[in-house]
Amino acid sequence: MTFTVIIPARLASTRLPNKPLADLGGKPMVVRVAERAALSGAGRIVVATDHQSILDACAAHGIVALMTRDDHPSGTDRIAEVARELDLPPEAVVVNLQGDEPLIEPALLAACAARIGADVPMATCAHPLRDAGDAFNPNVVKVVLDKAGRALYFSRATIPWARDAFAQAAQARPAVLPAILPAGYVPLRHIGLYAYRNDFLQAYPQLEMSPLETIEALEQLRVLWHGHPIAVHVTDAAPAPGVDTPEDLERVRAHFA
């Protein structure tokens, strides 16, 4: 399948200023991300940015970048602007790859893009959770699927809830969360990689915000609330974590070193 990867990259970052330009083995992070995306088989890689310094850094390394408005409320709005600028057809598939994922597995991008179809305007990814700490961590987003592999719901809560097994664990150790997940219970962790059919990507910013996304602080719930399906590609292995903190940055720098 032919698809376009658009990488939103803002210079401002609360926890890690100038993150897209952070040096990773002699190249800016955003360039490293684009280079990983180029291994996915994508037909085109474009960085969507709001700052001249990122534009210049990409140009210096032969990466195509386009300037966008600086007042977009989300990265999705930013990539929608670039898709319009590229004049992509309605049926084109666009993958939204965050600019802080320099270790992303390229095959994951292609697998996510492949889930888009005539009746599926949006896709994302997930992987099995094996650790109880992650399963009960509200910062780890979970997803449950229907039999066709489409999302039923995303939540920061532990879903699905293993009623009987968790009740037995609570009786044994009241007020203590289980340290080991029950046998056969494998929740799915959502991976924040998205693919869109371009006509839906252009319509998405106009969708009314939903009460669910406000409660959970999960933007993708807006799509389900409005009745649009989200296909989910499930991969066996957890992807390498992105760069959110100075500690993450040092870890990734060690990788490139």
Coordinates of C-alpha atoms in Angstrom, one line a residue:
M1 CA 0.0 0.0 0.0
T2 CA 1.2 3.5 -0.9
F3 CA 1.1 5.9 2.1
T4 CA 2.5 9.3 3.2
V5 CA 4.1 9.8 6.6
I6 CA 3.7 13.2 8.1
I7 CA 5.7 14.0 11.2
P8 CA 4.4 16.9 13.3
A9 CA 7.3 18.7 15.1
R10 CA 6.8 21.7 17.4
L11 CA 9.8 23.5 18.8
A12 CA 8.1 24.3 22.1
S13 CA 8.0 21.5 24.7
T14 CA 7.2 21.8 28.4
R15 CA 9.4 19.0 29.6
L16 CA 12.1 19.1 27.0
P17 CA 12.7 22.4 25.3
N18 CA 13.8 22.3 21.6
K19 CA 13.2 18.5 21.6
P20 CA 13.0 18.1 17.8
L21 CA 16.5 19.5 17.4
A22 CA 18.1 17.5 20.2
D23 CA 21.3 15.9 18.9
L24 CA 21.2 12.1 18.5
G25 CA 24.5 10.9 17.2
G26 CA 25.2 14.0 15.1
K27 CA 21.7 14.5 13.7
P28 CA 18.6 16.2 15.1
M29 CA 15.9 14.0 16.5
V30 CA 13.4 15.0 13.9
V31 CA 15.8 13.9 11.2
R32 CA 16.3 10.5 12.9
V33 CA 12.6 10.0 13.0
A34 CA 12.2 10.8 9.3
E35 CA 15.0 8.4 8.5
R36 CA 13.2 5.6 10.4
A37 CA 10.0 6.4 8.5
A38 CA 11.8 6.2 5.2
L39 CA 12.5 2.5 6.0
S40 CA 8.8 1.8 6.2
G41 CA 8.2 1.8 2.4
A42 CA 6.2 5.1 2.6
G43 CA 5.9 6.9 -0.7
R44 CA 6.6 10.3 0.9
I45 CA 8.0 11.6 4.2
V46 CA 7.2 15.2 5.2
V47 CA 7.9 17.0 8.5
A48 CA 5.1 19.5 9.6
T49 CA 6.6 22.2 11.7
D50 CA 5.9 25.6 13.2
H51 CA 9.4 26.9 13.4
Q52 CA 12.1 28.0 10.9
S53 CA 14.9 26.3 12.8
I54 CA 13.3 22.9 12.3
L55 CA 12.7 23.7 8.7
D56 CA 16.4 24.6 8.3
A57 CA 17.6 21.5 10.1
C58 CA 15.5 19.2 7.9
A59 CA 16.7 21.0 4.7
A60 CA 20.3 20.5 5.8
H61 CA 19.7 16.7 5.9
G62 CA 17.6 16.4 2.8
I63 CA 14.3 16.0 4.6
V64 CA 11.2 17.6 3.1
A65 CA 9.5 19.9 5.7
L66 CA 6.6 22.3 5.4
M67 CA 5.8 25.3 7.6
T68 CA 2.3 25.3 9.2
R69 CA 0.3 27.7 11.4
D70 CA 1.6 27.9 14.9
D71 CA -1.8 27.9 16.6
H72 CA -3.0 24.3 15.8
P73 CA -4.6 22.7 18.9
S74 CA -3.2 19.3 18.0
G75 CA -0.8 17.4 15.9
T76 CA -3.7 16.0 13.9
D77 CA -4.8 19.5 12.8
R78 CA -1.2 20.2 11.8
I79 CA -0.8 17.1 9.6
A80 CA -4.3 17.8 8.1
E81 CA -2.9 21.2 6.9
V82 CA 0.1 19.6 5.4
A83 CA -2.0 17.0 3.6
R84 CA -4.0 19.8 2.0
E85 CA -0.8 21.6 1.0
L86 CA 0.4 18.4 -0.6
D87 CA -3.0 18.2 -2.5
L88 CA -3.4 14.5 -1.5
P89 CA -6.4 12.8 -2.9
P90 CA -9.3 11.9 -0.6
E91 CA -8.4 8.2 -0.6
A92 CA -4.8 8.8 0.2
V93 CA -3.5 7.2 3.4
V94 CA -1.6 9.4 5.8
V95 CA 0.4 8.1 8.8
N96 CA 0.8 10.5 11.7
L97 CA 4.2 9.7 13.3
Q98 CA 5.2 11.8 16.3
G99 CA 8.5 13.6 16.0
D100 CA 9.9 12.1 19.3
E101 CA 9.9 8.5 18.1
P102 CA 13.5 8.0 16.8
L103 CA 13.4 4.3 17.5
I104 CA 10.0 3.5 15.9
E105 CA 9.9 0.1 14.1
P106 CA 9.4 1.0 10.4
A107 CA 7.2 -2.1 9.8
L108 CA 4.7 -0.8 12.3
L109 CA 4.0 2.2 10.1
A110 CA 3.2 0.0 7.1
A111 CA 1.1 -2.4 9.2
C112 CA -1.0 0.5 10.6
A113 CA -1.4 2.1 7.1
A114 CA -2.6 -1.3 5.7
R115 CA -5.6 -1.4 8.0
I116 CA -7.2 1.6 6.3
G117 CA -10.0 0.7 3.9
A118 CA -13.1 2.0 2.2
D119 CA -15.1 1.4 5.4
V120 CA -12.2 2.1 7.9
P121 CA -11.1 5.7 7.9
M122 CA -8.7 5.5 10.8
A123 CA -6.2 3.0 12.3
T124 CA -3.9 2.6 15.2
C125 CA -1.8 0.0 17.0
A126 CA -1.6 -1.9 20.3
H127 CA 0.4 -4.6 22.0
P128 CA -0.3 -7.1 24.7
L129 CA 0.5 -6.1 28.3
R130 CA 2.2 -8.6 30.5
D131 CA 3.0 -6.4 33.5
A132 CA 0.5 -5.8 36.3
G133 CA 2.0 -2.4 37.1
D134 CA 1.3 -1.2 33.5
A135 CA -2.2 -2.7 33.5
F136 CA -3.2 -0.6 36.5
N137 CA -1.2 2.5 35.5
P138 CA -3.6 5.3 34.4
N139 CA -0.7 6.7 32.3
V140 CA -0.8 3.5 30.2
V141 CA -3.7 3.7 27.8
K142 CA -5.6 0.5 27.2
V143 CA -7.9 -0.5 24.3
V144 CA -10.5 -3.3 23.9
L145 CA -11.4 -4.7 20.4
D146 CA -14.3 -6.3 18.7
K147 CA -13.9 -9.6 16.8
A148 CA -13.0 -7.7 13.6
G149 CA -10.1 -6.0 15.4
R150 CA -11.7 -2.6 15.7
A151 CA -11.6 -0.5 18.8
L152 CA -14.6 -0.7 21.2
Y153 CA -13.1 1.7 23.7
F154 CA -9.9 3.3 24.9
S155 CA -9.3 4.0 28.6
R156 CA -6.8 4.9 31.2
A157 CA -8.6 2.4 33.4
T158 CA -7.8 -1.3 33.5
I159 CA -10.0 -2.7 30.7
P160 CA -11.4 -5.3 30.4
W161 CA -11.9 -5.7 34.1
A162 CA -11.2 -9.3 35.2
R163 CA -14.0 -9.3 37.7
D164 CA -13.7 -12.7 39.4
A165 CA -9.9 -12.9 39.4
F166 CA -9.5 -9.4 40.7
A167 CA -12.1 -10.0 43.4
Q168 CA -10.3 -13.1 44.6
A169 CA -7.0 -11.1 44.7
A170 CA -8.8 -8.4 46.7
Q171 CA -10.0 -10.9 49.2
A172 CA -6.5 -12.3 49.7
R173 CA -4.9 -8.9 50.0
P174 CA -7.4 -6.1 50.5
A175 CA -6.5 -2.6 49.2
V176 CA -3.5 -4.1 47.3
L177 CA -3.5 -4.3 43.5
P178 CA -2.5 -7.7 42.1
A179 CA 1.2 -8.0 41.4
I180 CA 0.6 -10.6 38.7
L181 CA -2.0 -10.7 36.0
P182 CA -4.4 -13.6 36.1
A183 CA -3.7 -16.5 33.7
G184 CA -5.2 -15.9 30.3
Y185 CA -5.9 -12.2 31.0
V186 CA -4.0 -10.1 28.4
P187 CA -5.1 -6.5 28.2
L188 CA -3.9 -4.4 25.2
R189 CA -1.8 -1.3 25.5
H190 CA -2.5 1.4 22.9
I191 CA 0.4 2.6 20.8
G192 CA 0.1 6.3 19.8
L193 CA 0.6 5.8 16.1
Y194 CA -2.2 6.7 13.7
A195 CA -3.2 6.3 10.1
Y196 CA -6.0 8.1 8.4
R197 CA -7.8 8.2 5.0
N198 CA -7.2 11.7 3.9
D199 CA -10.9 12.6 3.5
F200 CA -11.5 11.6 7.1
L201 CA -8.3 13.5 8.2
Q202 CA -9.7 16.7 6.7
A203 CA -13.1 16.2 8.4
Y204 CA -11.7 15.2 11.8
P205 CA -10.8 18.7 13.1
Q206 CA -14.4 19.8 12.6
L207 CA -15.8 16.9 14.7
E208 CA -17.4 18.1 18.0
M209 CA -15.4 17.2 21.1
S210 CA -17.0 14.4 23.0
P211 CA -17.7 14.1 26.8
L212 CA -15.7 10.8 26.8
E213 CA -12.5 12.4 25.5
T214 CA -12.8 15.2 28.1
I215 CA -13.2 12.7 30.9
E216 CA -10.4 10.4 29.8
A217 CA -8.2 13.0 28.2
L218 CA -8.0 10.8 25.1
E219 CA -8.6 12.5 21.8
Q220 CA -9.3 9.3 19.9
L221 CA -12.5 8.8 21.8
R222 CA -14.0 11.6 19.8
V223 CA -13.8 9.3 16.7
L224 CA -15.7 6.4 18.4
W225 CA -18.2 8.8 20.0
H226 CA -19.2 10.0 16.5
G227 CA -19.6 6.5 15.3
H228 CA -16.5 6.1 13.1
P229 CA -14.5 2.8 13.3
I230 CA -10.9 2.6 14.3
A231 CA -9.0 -0.5 13.1
V232 CA -6.2 -1.7 15.5
H233 CA -3.1 -3.6 14.4
V234 CA -1.9 -5.7 17.2
T235 CA 1.9 -6.3 17.3
D236 CA 3.5 -8.9 19.7
A237 CA 6.3 -6.7 20.9
A238 CA 6.2 -3.4 22.7
P239 CA 7.7 -0.6 20.6
A240 CA 10.8 1.3 21.9
P241 CA 9.6 4.2 24.0
G242 CA 9.7 7.7 22.7
V243 CA 11.4 10.7 24.1
D244 CA 9.4 12.7 26.7
T245 CA 11.9 13.5 29.4
P246 CA 15.7 14.3 29.8
E247 CA 16.1 10.7 31.0
D248 CA 14.5 9.4 27.8
L249 CA 16.8 11.6 25.8
E250 CA 20.0 10.2 27.4
R251 CA 18.8 6.7 26.9
V252 CA 18.2 7.3 23.2
R253 CA 21.5 9.1 22.8
A254 CA 23.2 6.1 24.3
H255 CA 21.6 4.0 21.6
F256 CA 22.9 6.1 18.8
A257 CA 26.3 6.3 20.4

